[in-house]
Amino acid sequence: MPTGRVIEAYNDAIDTLAWVLLLMVFELETFVLADEKLRGWVKWSLNAVSAFCYLFIVYSFYGYVAEMSSLTHLLPTAQPVCELAAQGNWSLARGQDDYVPLTGDNCAALADVRLLRLADARVLGEVAVWRETKRLAWTDVINAGAWLLVVAILAFDVRLQLRHQLSGAAMRYSQVVKGLLYFTLLLCAVYWGVNGSVLDFWDAFLWLVAFFFIEMNLFEWQAETSGE
């Protein structure tokens, strides 16, 4: 299987592993470890783990973009749907990441329905299904992109704080930018919830709560050092 397809297929697993490790690194840096401990081999070990996480997070983001890109190349079906079902190896899209085999039993109900197919795969679906799938795929891309920006800014904040260069003004500017990004992430979570994906909403909400505590750790850390 090509690397791109592997990344698309295992987006959730890659995300979970990388984000859990990265969250642990931020917790160690902003709360658990004292400043004097964040040097030498400890510092480089945490940087290595972070780099590993960022690599897979970017790969995962690529997977979401690749999925979105594939949905922009939809073609009309050239044959009656039941003829396609007779060929075998065709799938029917019922939603995002929800596919069933196209068979003689379910093709009859689609005889008078306008169908579109993926350009690079033997998958077809109704226009309304593809429309909603595109919206959800765009939400995935926006969500993943916003998280990338959040962790990039947060990592930069931590680096500045370790050098005692995170001023109050820089902290406020960072909080404003990240606040907008967190609001975007909340909107993505709400969209998933409204569209019936309660599990995705709950998962996104828990990650927001987890990073809220990281932000509080950073705020308290910066306040302590600025008062010294």
JSON list of C-alpha atoms in Angstrom, two decimals, residues 81-164:
[
{"chain": "A", "resi": 81, "resn": "VAL", "atom": "CA", "xyz": [-25.45, 1.24, -11.17]},
{"chain": "A", "resi": 82, "resn": "CYS", "atom": "CA", "xyz": [-26.60, -2.39, -11.20]},
{"chain": "A", "resi": 83, "resn": "GLU", "atom": "CA", "xyz": [-24.13, -3.16, -14.00]},
{"chain": "A", "resi": 84, "resn": "LEU", "atom": "CA", "xyz": [-21.39, -1.80, -11.77]},
{"chain": "A", "resi": 85, "resn": "ALA", "atom": "CA", "xyz": [-22.68, -3.94, -8.91]},
{"chain": "A", "resi": 86, "resn": "ALA", "atom": "CA", "xyz": [-22.47, -7.00, -11.16]},
{"chain": "A", "resi": 87, "resn": "GLN", "atom": "CA", "xyz": [-18.79, -6.26, -11.84]},
{"chain": "A", "resi": 88, "resn": "GLY", "atom": "CA", "xyz": [-17.99, -6.55, -8.13]},
{"chain": "A", "resi": 89, "resn": "ASN", "atom": "CA", "xyz": [-15.38, -4.63, -6.14]},
{"chain": "A", "resi": 90, "resn": "TRP", "atom": "CA", "xyz": [-17.49, -1.47, -6.03]},
{"chain": "A", "resi": 91, "resn": "SER", "atom": "CA", "xyz": [-18.41, 0.27, -2.78]},
{"chain": "A", "resi": 92, "resn": "LEU", "atom": "CA", "xyz": [-21.26, 2.59, -1.87]},
{"chain": "A", "resi": 93, "resn": "ALA", "atom": "CA", "xyz": [-20.50, 5.63, 0.27]},
{"chain": "A", "resi": 94, "resn": "ARG", "atom": "CA", "xyz": [-23.08, 6.29, 2.98]},
{"chain": "A", "resi": 95, "resn": "GLY", "atom": "CA", "xyz": [-21.08, 8.96, 4.83]},
{"chain": "A", "resi": 96, "resn": "GLN", "atom": "CA", "xyz": [-17.54, 9.92, 5.75]},
{"chain": "A", "resi": 97, "resn": "ASP", "atom": "CA", "xyz": [-15.50, 6.73, 6.21]},
{"chain": "A", "resi": 98, "resn": "ASP", "atom": "CA", "xyz": [-18.73, 4.72, 5.93]},
{"chain": "A", "resi": 99, "resn": "TYR", "atom": "CA", "xyz": [-18.73, 2.35, 2.96]},
{"chain": "A", "resi": 100, "resn": "VAL", "atom": "CA", "xyz": [-20.66, -0.81, 2.13]},
{"chain": "A", "resi": 101, "resn": "PRO", "atom": "CA", "xyz": [-20.26, -3.18, -0.83]},
{"chain": "A", "resi": 102, "resn": "LEU", "atom": "CA", "xyz": [-22.38, -2.31, -3.85]},
{"chain": "A", "resi": 103, "resn": "THR", "atom": "CA", "xyz": [-24.58, -5.34, -4.46]},
{"chain": "A", "resi": 104, "resn": "GLY", "atom": "CA", "xyz": [-27.56, -6.37, -6.50]},
{"chain": "A", "resi": 105, "resn": "ASP", "atom": "CA", "xyz": [-29.74, -5.85, -3.43]},
{"chain": "A", "resi": 106, "resn": "ASN", "atom": "CA", "xyz": [-28.88, -2.19, -2.78]},
{"chain": "A", "resi": 107, "resn": "CYS", "atom": "CA", "xyz": [-28.29, -1.08, -6.37]},
{"chain": "A", "resi": 108, "resn": "ALA", "atom": "CA", "xyz": [-31.98, -1.31, -7.30]},
{"chain": "A", "resi": 109, "resn": "ALA", "atom": "CA", "xyz": [-32.87, 1.53, -4.93]},
{"chain": "A", "resi": 110, "resn": "LEU", "atom": "CA", "xyz": [-30.26, 3.72, -6.64]},
{"chain": "A", "resi": 111, "resn": "ALA", "atom": "CA", "xyz": [-31.42, 3.20, -10.22]},
{"chain": "A", "resi": 112, "resn": "ASP", "atom": "CA", "xyz": [-33.05, 6.63, -10.50]},
{"chain": "A", "resi": 113, "resn": "VAL", "atom": "CA", "xyz": [-30.64, 8.49, -8.21]},
{"chain": "A", "resi": 114, "resn": "ARG", "atom": "CA", "xyz": [-27.87, 10.75, -9.50]},
{"chain": "A", "resi": 115, "resn": "LEU", "atom": "CA", "xyz": [-24.59, 9.18, -8.46]},
{"chain": "A", "resi": 116, "resn": "LEU", "atom": "CA", "xyz": [-20.99, 10.34, -8.51]},
{"chain": "A", "resi": 117, "resn": "ARG", "atom": "CA", "xyz": [-17.84, 8.27, -8.14]},
{"chain": "A", "resi": 118, "resn": "LEU", "atom": "CA", "xyz": [-14.32, 8.92, -6.93]},
{"chain": "A", "resi": 119, "resn": "ALA", "atom": "CA", "xyz": [-11.84, 9.39, -9.76]},
{"chain": "A", "resi": 120, "resn": "ASP", "atom": "CA", "xyz": [-9.18, 7.19, -8.18]},
{"chain": "A", "resi": 121, "resn": "ALA", "atom": "CA", "xyz": [-11.25, 4.47, -6.52]},
{"chain": "A", "resi": 122, "resn": "ARG", "atom": "CA", "xyz": [-14.24, 2.22, -7.20]},
{"chain": "A", "resi": 123, "resn": "VAL", "atom": "CA", "xyz": [-16.49, 4.11, -4.80]},
{"chain": "A", "resi": 124, "resn": "LEU", "atom": "CA", "xyz": [-19.75, 5.83, -5.67]},
{"chain": "A", "resi": 125, "resn": "GLY", "atom": "CA", "xyz": [-22.41, 7.68, -3.73]},
{"chain": "A", "resi": 126, "resn": "GLU", "atom": "CA", "xyz": [-25.33, 10.04, -3.87]},
{"chain": "A", "resi": 127, "resn": "VAL", "atom": "CA", "xyz": [-24.69, 13.74, -4.46]},
{"chain": "A", "resi": 128, "resn": "ALA", "atom": "CA", "xyz": [-26.05, 14.69, -1.02]},
{"chain": "A", "resi": 129, "resn": "VAL", "atom": "CA", "xyz": [-23.78, 12.14, 0.67]},
{"chain": "A", "resi": 130, "resn": "TRP", "atom": "CA", "xyz": [-20.70, 13.49, -1.11]},
{"chain": "A", "resi": 131, "resn": "ARG", "atom": "CA", "xyz": [-21.70, 17.05, -0.24]},
{"chain": "A", "resi": 132, "resn": "GLU", "atom": "CA", "xyz": [-21.86, 16.28, 3.48]},
{"chain": "A", "resi": 133, "resn": "THR", "atom": "CA", "xyz": [-18.69, 14.19, 3.29]},
{"chain": "A", "resi": 134, "resn": "LYS", "atom": "CA", "xyz": [-16.86, 17.16, 1.77]},
{"chain": "A", "resi": 135, "resn": "ARG", "atom": "CA", "xyz": [-18.04, 19.42, 4.59]},
{"chain": "A", "resi": 136, "resn": "LEU", "atom": "CA", "xyz": [-16.82, 16.96, 7.20]},
{"chain": "A", "resi": 137, "resn": "ALA", "atom": "CA", "xyz": [-13.51, 16.54, 5.36]},
{"chain": "A", "resi": 138, "resn": "TRP", "atom": "CA", "xyz": [-13.03, 20.32, 5.30]},
{"chain": "A", "resi": 139, "resn": "THR", "atom": "CA", "xyz": [-13.78, 20.38, 9.02]},
{"chain": "A", "resi": 140, "resn": "ASP", "atom": "CA", "xyz": [-11.07, 17.77, 9.56]},
{"chain": "A", "resi": 141, "resn": "VAL", "atom": "CA", "xyz": [-8.56, 19.85, 7.58]},
{"chain": "A", "resi": 142, "resn": "ILE", "atom": "CA", "xyz": [-9.42, 23.07, 9.43]},
{"chain": "A", "resi": 143, "resn": "ASN", "atom": "CA", "xyz": [-9.33, 21.30, 12.79]},
{"chain": "A", "resi": 144, "resn": "ALA", "atom": "CA", "xyz": [-5.96, 19.65, 12.11]},
{"chain": "A", "resi": 145, "resn": "GLY", "atom": "CA", "xyz": [-4.49, 22.88, 10.72]},
{"chain": "A", "resi": 146, "resn": "ALA", "atom": "CA", "xyz": [-5.64, 24.90, 13.73]},
{"chain": "A", "resi": 147, "resn": "TRP", "atom": "CA", "xyz": [-4.11, 22.36, 16.11]},
{"chain": "A", "resi": 148, "resn": "LEU", "atom": "CA", "xyz": [-0.82, 22.53, 14.22]},
{"chain": "A", "resi": 149, "resn": "LEU", "atom": "CA", "xyz": [-0.74, 26.29, 14.71]},
{"chain": "A", "resi": 150, "resn": "VAL", "atom": "CA", "xyz": [-1.66, 25.97, 18.39]},
{"chain": "A", "resi": 151, "resn": "VAL", "atom": "CA", "xyz": [1.16, 23.56, 19.21]},
{"chain": "A", "resi": 152, "resn": "ALA", "atom": "CA", "xyz": [3.65, 25.55, 17.12]},
{"chain": "A", "resi": 153, "resn": "ILE", "atom": "CA", "xyz": [2.84, 28.73, 19.06]},
{"chain": "A", "resi": 154, "resn": "LEU", "atom": "CA", "xyz": [2.78, 26.87, 22.37]},
{"chain": "A", "resi": 155, "resn": "ALA", "atom": "CA", "xyz": [6.18, 25.29, 21.67]},
{"chain": "A", "resi": 156, "resn": "PHE", "atom": "CA", "xyz": [7.56, 28.74, 20.80]},
{"chain": "A", "resi": 157, "resn": "ASP", "atom": "CA", "xyz": [6.13, 30.12, 24.06]},
{"chain": "A", "resi": 158, "resn": "VAL", "atom": "CA", "xyz": [7.85, 27.35, 26.03]},
{"chain": "A", "resi": 159, "resn": "ARG", "atom": "CA", "xyz": [11.18, 28.02, 24.31]},
{"chain": "A", "resi": 160, "resn": "LEU", "atom": "CA", "xyz": [10.92, 31.74, 25.12]},
{"chain": "A", "resi": 161, "resn": "GLN", "atom": "CA", "xyz": [9.94, 30.97, 28.71]},
{"chain": "A", "resi": 162, "resn": "LEU", "atom": "CA", "xyz": [12.94, 28.69, 29.20]},
{"chain": "A", "resi": 163, "resn": "ARG", "atom": "CA", "xyz": [15.14, 31.59, 28.07]},
{"chain": "A", "resi": 164, "resn": "HIS", "atom": "CA", "xyz": [13.22, 34.00, 30.33]}
]
